[in-house]
Short mmCIF file of C-alpha atoms in Angstrom, two decimals:
data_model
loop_
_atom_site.label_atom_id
_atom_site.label_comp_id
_atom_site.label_asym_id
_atom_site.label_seq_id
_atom_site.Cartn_x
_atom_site.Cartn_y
_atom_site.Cartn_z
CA UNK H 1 57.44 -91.79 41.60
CA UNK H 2 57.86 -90.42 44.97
CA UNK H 3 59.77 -86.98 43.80
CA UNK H 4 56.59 -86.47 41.29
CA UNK H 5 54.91 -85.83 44.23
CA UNK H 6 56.97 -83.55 45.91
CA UNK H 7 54.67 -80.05 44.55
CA UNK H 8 52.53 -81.76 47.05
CA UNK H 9 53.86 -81.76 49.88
CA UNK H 10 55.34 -78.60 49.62
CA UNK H 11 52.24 -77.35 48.76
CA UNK H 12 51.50 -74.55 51.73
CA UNK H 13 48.11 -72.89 50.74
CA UNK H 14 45.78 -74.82 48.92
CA UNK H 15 42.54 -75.56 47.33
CA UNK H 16 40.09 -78.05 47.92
CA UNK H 17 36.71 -78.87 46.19
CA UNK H 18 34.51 -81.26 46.91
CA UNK H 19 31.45 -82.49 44.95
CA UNK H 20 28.15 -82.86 45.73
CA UNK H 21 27.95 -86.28 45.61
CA UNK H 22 30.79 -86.89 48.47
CA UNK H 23 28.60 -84.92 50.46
CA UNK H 24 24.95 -85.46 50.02
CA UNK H 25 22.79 -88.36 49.43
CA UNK H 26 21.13 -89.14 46.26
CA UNK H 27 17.52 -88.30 47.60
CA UNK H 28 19.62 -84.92 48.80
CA UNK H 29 20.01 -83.51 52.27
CA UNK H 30 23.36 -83.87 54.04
CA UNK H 31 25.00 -86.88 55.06
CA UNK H 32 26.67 -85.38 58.39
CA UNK H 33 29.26 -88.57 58.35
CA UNK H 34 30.04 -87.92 55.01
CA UNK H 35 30.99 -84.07 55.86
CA UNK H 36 32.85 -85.29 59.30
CA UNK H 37 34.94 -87.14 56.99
CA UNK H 38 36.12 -84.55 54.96
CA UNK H 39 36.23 -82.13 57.87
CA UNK H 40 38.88 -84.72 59.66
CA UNK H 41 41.22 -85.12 57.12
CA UNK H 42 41.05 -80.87 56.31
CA UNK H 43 41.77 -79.94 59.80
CA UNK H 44 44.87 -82.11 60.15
CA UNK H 45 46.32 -81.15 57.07
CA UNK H 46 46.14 -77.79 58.42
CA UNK H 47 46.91 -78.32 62.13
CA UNK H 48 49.88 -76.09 63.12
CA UNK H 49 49.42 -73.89 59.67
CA UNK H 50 50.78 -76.66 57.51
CA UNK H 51 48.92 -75.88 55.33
CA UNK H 52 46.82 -72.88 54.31
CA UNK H 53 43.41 -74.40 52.98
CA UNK H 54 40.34 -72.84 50.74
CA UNK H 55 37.29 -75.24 50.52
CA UNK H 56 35.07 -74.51 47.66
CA UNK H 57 32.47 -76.84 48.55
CA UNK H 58 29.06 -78.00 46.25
CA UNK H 59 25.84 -79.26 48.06
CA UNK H 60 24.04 -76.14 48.69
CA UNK H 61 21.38 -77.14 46.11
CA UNK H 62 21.79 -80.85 46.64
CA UNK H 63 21.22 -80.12 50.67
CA UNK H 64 18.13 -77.77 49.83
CA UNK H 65 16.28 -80.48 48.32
CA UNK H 66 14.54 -82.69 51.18
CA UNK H 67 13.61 -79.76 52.86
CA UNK H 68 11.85 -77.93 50.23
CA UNK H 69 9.94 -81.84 49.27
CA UNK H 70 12.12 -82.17 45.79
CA UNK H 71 13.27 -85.63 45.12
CA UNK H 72 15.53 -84.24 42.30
CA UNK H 73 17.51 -81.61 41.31
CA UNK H 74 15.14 -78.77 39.59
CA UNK H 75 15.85 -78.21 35.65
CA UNK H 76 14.44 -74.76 35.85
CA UNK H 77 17.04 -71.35 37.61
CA UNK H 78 14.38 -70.37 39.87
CA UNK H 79 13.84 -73.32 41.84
CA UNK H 80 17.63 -74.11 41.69
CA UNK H 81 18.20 -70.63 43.34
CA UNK H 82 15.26 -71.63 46.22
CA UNK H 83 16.84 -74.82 46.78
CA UNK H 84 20.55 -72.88 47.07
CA UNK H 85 18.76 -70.62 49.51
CA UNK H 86 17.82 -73.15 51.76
CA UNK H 87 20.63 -75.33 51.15
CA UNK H 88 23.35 -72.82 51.68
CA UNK H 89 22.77 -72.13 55.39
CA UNK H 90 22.67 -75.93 56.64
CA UNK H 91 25.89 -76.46 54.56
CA UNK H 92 27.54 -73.91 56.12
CA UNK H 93 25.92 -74.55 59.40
CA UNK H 94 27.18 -78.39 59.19
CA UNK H 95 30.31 -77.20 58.21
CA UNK H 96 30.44 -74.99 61.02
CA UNK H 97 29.37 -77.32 63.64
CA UNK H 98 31.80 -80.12 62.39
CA UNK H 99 35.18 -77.58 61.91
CA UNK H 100 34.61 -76.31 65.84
CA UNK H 101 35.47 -79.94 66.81
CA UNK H 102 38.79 -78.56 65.59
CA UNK H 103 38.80 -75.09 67.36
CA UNK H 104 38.50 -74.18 63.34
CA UNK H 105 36.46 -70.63 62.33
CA UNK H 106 34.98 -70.91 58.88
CA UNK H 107 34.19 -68.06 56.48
CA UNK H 108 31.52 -68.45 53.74
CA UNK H 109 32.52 -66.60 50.53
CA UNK H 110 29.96 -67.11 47.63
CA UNK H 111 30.65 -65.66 44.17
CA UNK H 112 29.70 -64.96 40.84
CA UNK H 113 31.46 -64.98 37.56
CA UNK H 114 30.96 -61.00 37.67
CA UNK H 115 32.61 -60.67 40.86
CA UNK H 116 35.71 -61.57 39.56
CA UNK H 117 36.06 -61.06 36.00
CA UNK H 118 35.95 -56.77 36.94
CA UNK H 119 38.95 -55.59 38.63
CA UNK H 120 38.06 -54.18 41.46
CA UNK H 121 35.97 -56.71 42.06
CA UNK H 122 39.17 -59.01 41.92
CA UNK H 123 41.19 -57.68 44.14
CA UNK H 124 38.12 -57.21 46.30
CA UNK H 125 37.78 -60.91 45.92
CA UNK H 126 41.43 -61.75 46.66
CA UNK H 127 41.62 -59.49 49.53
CA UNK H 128 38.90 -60.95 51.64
CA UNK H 129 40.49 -64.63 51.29
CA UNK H 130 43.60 -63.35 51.49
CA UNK H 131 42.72 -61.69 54.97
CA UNK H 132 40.59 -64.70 56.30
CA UNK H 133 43.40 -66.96 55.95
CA UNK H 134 45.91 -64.57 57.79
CA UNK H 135 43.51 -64.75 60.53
CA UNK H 136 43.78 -68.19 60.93
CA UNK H 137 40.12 -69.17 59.59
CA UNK H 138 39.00 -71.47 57.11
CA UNK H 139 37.41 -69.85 53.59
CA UNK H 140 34.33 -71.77 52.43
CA UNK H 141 33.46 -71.01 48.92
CA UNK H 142 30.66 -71.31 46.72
CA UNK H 143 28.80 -70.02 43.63
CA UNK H 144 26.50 -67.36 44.77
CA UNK H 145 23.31 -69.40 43.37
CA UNK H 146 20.73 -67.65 44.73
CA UNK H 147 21.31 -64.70 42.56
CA UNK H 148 23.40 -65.58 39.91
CA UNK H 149 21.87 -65.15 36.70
CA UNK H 150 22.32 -67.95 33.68
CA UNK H 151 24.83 -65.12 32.41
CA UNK H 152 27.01 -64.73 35.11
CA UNK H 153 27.11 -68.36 36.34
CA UNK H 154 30.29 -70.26 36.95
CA UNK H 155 28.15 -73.36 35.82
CA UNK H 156 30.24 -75.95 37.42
CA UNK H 157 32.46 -75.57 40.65
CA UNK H 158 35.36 -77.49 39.35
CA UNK H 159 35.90 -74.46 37.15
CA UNK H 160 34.99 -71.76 40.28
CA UNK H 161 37.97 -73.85 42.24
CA UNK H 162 40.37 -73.90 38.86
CA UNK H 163 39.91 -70.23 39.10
CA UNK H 164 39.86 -69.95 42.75
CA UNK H 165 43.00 -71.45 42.89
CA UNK H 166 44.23 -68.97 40.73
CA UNK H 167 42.89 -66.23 42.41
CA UNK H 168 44.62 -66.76 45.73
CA UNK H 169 47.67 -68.19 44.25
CA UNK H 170 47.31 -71.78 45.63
CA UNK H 171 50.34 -74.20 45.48
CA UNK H 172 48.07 -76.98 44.86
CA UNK H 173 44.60 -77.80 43.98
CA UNK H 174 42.74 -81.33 45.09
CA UNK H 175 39.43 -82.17 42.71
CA UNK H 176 37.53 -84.49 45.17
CA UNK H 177 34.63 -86.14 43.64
CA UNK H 178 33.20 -89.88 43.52
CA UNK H 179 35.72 -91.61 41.32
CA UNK H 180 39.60 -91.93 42.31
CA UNK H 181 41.23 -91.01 38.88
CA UNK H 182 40.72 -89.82 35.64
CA UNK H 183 40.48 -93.08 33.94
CA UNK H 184 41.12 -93.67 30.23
CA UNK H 185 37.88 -95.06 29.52
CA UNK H 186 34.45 -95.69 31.85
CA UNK H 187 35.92 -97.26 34.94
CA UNK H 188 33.23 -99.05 35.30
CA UNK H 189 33.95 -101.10 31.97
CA UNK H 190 36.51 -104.37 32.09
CA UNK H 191 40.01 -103.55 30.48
CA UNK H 192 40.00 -99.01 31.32
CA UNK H 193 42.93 -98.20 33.89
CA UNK H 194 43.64 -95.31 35.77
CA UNK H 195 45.88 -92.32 34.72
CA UNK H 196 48.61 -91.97 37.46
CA UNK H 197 49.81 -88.44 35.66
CA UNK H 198 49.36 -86.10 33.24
CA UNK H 199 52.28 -84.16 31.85
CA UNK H 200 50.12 -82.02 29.09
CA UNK H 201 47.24 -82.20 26.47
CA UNK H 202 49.62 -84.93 24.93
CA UNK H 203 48.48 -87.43 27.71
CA UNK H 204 44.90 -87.29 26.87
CA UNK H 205 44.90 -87.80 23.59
CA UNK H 206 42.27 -90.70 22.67
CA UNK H 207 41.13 -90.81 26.26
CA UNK H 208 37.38 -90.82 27.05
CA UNK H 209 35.42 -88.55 29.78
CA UNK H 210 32.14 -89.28 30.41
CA UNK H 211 29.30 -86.29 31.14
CA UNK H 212 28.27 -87.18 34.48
CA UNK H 213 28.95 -87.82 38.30
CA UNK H 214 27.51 -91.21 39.54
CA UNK H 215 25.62 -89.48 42.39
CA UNK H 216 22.92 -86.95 40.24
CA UNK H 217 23.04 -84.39 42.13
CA UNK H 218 26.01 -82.54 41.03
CA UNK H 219 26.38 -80.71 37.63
CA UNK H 220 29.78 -81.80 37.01
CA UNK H 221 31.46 -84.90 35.38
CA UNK H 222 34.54 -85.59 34.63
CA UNK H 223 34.70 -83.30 31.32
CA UNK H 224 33.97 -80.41 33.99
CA UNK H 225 37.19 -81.58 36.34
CA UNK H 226 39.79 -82.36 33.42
CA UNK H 227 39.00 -78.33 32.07
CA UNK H 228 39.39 -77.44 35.05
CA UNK H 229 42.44 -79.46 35.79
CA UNK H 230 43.59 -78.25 32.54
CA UNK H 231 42.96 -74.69 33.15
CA UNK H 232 44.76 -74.48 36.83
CA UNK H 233 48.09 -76.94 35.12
CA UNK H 234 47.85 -74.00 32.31
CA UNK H 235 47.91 -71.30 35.67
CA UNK H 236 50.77 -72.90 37.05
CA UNK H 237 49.10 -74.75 39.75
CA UNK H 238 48.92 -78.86 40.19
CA UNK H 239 45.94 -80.45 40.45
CA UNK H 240 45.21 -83.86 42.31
CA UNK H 241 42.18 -85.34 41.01
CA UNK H 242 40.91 -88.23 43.02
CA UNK H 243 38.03 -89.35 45.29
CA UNK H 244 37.08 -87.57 48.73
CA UNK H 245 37.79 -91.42 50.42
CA UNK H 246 41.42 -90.84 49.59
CA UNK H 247 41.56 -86.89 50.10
CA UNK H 248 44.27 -87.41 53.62
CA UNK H 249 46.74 -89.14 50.60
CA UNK H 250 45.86 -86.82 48.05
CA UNK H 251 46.99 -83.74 50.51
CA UNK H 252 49.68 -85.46 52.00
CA UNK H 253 51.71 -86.05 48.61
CA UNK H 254 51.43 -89.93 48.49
CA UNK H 255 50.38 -91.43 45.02
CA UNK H 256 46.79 -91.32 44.97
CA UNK H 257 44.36 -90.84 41.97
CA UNK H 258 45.77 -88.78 39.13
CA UNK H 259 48.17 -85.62 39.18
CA UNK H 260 47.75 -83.02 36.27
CA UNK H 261 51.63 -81.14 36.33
CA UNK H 262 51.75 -77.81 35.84
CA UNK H 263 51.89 -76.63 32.18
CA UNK H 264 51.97 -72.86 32.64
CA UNK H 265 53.39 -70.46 34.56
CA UNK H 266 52.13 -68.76 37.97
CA UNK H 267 50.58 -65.21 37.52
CA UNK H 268 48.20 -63.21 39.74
CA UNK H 269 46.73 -61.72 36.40
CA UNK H 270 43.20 -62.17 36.38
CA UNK H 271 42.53 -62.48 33.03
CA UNK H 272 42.39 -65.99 33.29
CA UNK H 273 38.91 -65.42 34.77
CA UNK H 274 37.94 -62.90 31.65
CA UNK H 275 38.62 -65.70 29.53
CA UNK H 276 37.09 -68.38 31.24
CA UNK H 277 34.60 -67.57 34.11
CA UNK H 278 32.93 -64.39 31.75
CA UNK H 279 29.89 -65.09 29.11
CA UNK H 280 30.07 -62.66 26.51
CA UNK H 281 26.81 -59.93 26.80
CA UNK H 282 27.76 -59.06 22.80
CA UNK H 283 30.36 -59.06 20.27
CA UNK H 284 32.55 -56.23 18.13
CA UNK H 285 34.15 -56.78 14.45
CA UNK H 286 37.19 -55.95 13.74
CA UNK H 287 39.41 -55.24 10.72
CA UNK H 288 42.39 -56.98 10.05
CA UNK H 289 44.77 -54.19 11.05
CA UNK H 290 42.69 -53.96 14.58
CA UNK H 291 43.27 -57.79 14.56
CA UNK H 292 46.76 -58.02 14.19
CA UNK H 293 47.02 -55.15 17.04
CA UNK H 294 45.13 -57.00 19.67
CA UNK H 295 46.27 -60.63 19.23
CA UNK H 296 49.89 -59.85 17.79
CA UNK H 297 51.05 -56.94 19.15
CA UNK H 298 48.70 -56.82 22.32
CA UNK H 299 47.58 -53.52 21.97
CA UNK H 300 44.19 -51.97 23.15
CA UNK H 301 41.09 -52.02 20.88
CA UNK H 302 40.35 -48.08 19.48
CA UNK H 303 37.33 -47.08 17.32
CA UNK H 304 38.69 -47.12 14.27
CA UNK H 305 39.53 -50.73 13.85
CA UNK H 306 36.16 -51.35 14.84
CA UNK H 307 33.46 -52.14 12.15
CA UNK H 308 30.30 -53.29 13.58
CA UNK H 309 28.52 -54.77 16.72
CA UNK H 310 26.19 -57.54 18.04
CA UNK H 311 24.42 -57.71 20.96
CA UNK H 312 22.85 -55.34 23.80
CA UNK H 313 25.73 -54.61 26.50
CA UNK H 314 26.91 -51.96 28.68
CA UNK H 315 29.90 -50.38 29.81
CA UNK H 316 32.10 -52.77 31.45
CA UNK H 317 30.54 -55.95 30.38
CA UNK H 318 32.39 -58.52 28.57
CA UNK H 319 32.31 -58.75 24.97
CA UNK H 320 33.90 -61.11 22.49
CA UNK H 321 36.43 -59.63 19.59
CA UNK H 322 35.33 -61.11 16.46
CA UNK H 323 37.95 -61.41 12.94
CA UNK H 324 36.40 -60.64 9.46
CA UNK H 325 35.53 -64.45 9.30
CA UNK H 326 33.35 -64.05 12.74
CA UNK H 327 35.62 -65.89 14.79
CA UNK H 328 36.33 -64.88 18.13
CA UNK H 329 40.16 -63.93 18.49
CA UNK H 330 40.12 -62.16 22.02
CA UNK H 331 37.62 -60.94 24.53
CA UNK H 332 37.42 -57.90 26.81
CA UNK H 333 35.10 -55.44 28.78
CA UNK H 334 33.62 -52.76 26.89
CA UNK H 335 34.08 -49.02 27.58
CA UNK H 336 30.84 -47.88 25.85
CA UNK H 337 27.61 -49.19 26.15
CA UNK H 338 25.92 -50.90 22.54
CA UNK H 339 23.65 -47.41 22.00
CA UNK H 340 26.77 -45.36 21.81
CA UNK H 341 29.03 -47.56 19.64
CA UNK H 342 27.90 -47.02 16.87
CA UNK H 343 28.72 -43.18 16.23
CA UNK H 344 32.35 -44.16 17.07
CA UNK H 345 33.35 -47.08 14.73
CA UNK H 346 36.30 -46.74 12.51
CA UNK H 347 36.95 -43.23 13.74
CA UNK H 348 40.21 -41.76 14.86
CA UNK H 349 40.36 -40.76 19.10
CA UNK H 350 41.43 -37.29 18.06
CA UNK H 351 38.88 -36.90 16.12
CA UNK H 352 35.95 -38.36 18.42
CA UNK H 353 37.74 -36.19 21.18
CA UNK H 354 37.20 -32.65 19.02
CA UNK H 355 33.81 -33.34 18.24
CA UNK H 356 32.19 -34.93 21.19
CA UNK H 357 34.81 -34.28 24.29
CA UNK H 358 37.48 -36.35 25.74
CA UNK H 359 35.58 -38.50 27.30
CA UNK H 360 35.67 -40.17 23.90
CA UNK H 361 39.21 -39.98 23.26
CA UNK H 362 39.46 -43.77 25.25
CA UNK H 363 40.15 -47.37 23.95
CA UNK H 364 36.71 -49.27 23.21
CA UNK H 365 38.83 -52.37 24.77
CA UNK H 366 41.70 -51.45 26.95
CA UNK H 367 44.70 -53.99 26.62
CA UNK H 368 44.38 -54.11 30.79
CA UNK H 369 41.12 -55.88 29.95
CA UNK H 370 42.09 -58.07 27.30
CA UNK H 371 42.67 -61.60 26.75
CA UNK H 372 43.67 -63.42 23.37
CA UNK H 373 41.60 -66.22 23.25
CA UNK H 374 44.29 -67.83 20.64
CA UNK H 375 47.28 -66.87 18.68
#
């Protein structure tokens, strides 16, 4: 059992995340022992560069709540994104305040789904963390909530980390949160036992998640932290899912909680964000030749295998790739905004080029910006 272990320890840069409900209190606002805690057991995992750690860290809405006189997390976006505005700054403050114990800098990195999913933006997005973590400091991210629209929202951060892991190319990524396992049933029910490992989808067959975090102040549940788990294993990263009590065992490789083994392979493509951090703005139909091009043969999207559109979007924004049954086979970001489309479908690039200039003689879908959904 020891040797299963052993991605764990050798683990040099990883991940972190941490739930609201390790951090805050129910009624919300901070609980400054609470974030000690977890600021402890980081810094000595790191102490002498270990280990290279990214914190993606909830609470900023949870922590704006007492101040701003909510006794609940708002339904509504707007005052979600006021409570995130207020939140933010004493989270990172705390966090701050508590790392310099340590002689520890911190860097606040907040994000949206948009951020990443365009490539510049990417590498933009991999550079910074990239170049905080040279510099010895400590990356703090979060969801950029005060702006982030309901289209370009992460929605959970035990996706953002999946993906953050991914992004930096983390050895290892630890899902901290108020439970110590994935259980194969309600834990709180006589009989259910914890999951030690995961190997694959196999393992989790006939197992029930449940929807929500015990706390109430979080948006995730355990359905949000298995896709997650599931989508960094599929990345090529292993995930330790247990709770933030036992995050010093989780990060030093003894058996804690449940490990999800990695079912993929590494790759610094990011992709995996089109496909799973994007919300389509519209849609595009294809033919069956165009379909057999993009999922088969991976080959860009042109005009003539297109034969209609849904939706309002523009240049650049992500779009789904619908089959003649209106099932979506792949997605990717749009060269042409909706208004022009429709002038273009099922015509040649030559053609397009001769008559209105080669600007047009361009992929609707480049294969760079692609991703199969399934095969």
């Amino acid at each position: 059992m020891a040797a299963a272990r052993q991605d764990v320890v050798e683990a040099r840069r990883v991940v972190v995340k941490v739930g609201s409900s390790s951090l805050t209190t129910a009624a919300g606002g901070l609980d400054a022992d609470r974030v000690d805690a977890l600021v402890d057991v980081l810094a000595k995992a790191r102490d002498g560069q270990a280990k290279e750690i990214v914190l993606v860290s909830s609470g900023a809405i949870a922590a704006g709540l007492a101040p701003l006189g909510l006794d609940r997390r708002p339904k509504d976006l707007a005052r979600q994104q006021a409570a995130a505005s207020v939140g933010q700054g004493l989270l990172l403050a705390r966090y701050t305040s508590s790392f310099a114990r340590y002689g520890v800098r911190v860097g606040q990195v907040l994000l949206t789904s948009d951020d990443v999913s365009r490539r510049s933006h990417y590498r933009n997005a991999y550079r910074t963390l990239d170049k905080l973590l040279a510099m010895g400091a400590l990356p703090i991210v979060n969801e950029n909530d005060t702006v982030a629209t309901d289209e370009i929202r992460f929605g959970d951060n035990d996706r953002l980390a999946a993906l953050v892991a991914h992004l930096v190319r983390a050895d290892l990524l630890v899902l901290l949160s108020d439970v110590d396992g994935l259980y194969d049933g309600n834990p709180s029910s006589p009989g259910t036992s914890r999951i030690d490992e995961v190997a694959g989808p196999e393992d989790l067959r006939g197992v029930s998640v449940g929807s929500t975090g015990k706390g109430g102040v979080g948006t995730g549940g355990m359905v949000t932290k298995v896709e997650a788990a599931r989508i960094a294993a599929a990345a090529g990263i292993p995930v330790v899912l247990t709770s933030a009590t036992y995050a010093a065992d989780a990060l030093s490789g003894r058996v804690t909680g449940t490990l999800f083994h990695r079912t993929g392979r590494r790759s610094a493509d990011r992709l995996l964000w089109l496909a799973h951090a994007s919300t389509p703005r519209g849609a595009l139909l294809l033919d069956e030749g165009a379909v057999r091009a993009v999922v088969e043969r991976r080959k860009s999207l042109l005009p003539a295998g297109v034969t209609g559109l849904e939706g309002e979007f523009s240049a650049g924004d992500p779009v789904d790739l619908l089959d003649e049954n209106g099932h979506a086979v792949a997605r990717g970001l749009v060269n042409f905004d909706a208004k022009e489309l429709p002038r273009l479908l099922g015509r040649s690039t030559r053609e397009l080029a001769r008559e209105l200039g080669p600007a047009y003689e361009r992929e609707v879908v480049h294969r760079d910006d692609l991703v199969v959904l399934h095969t």
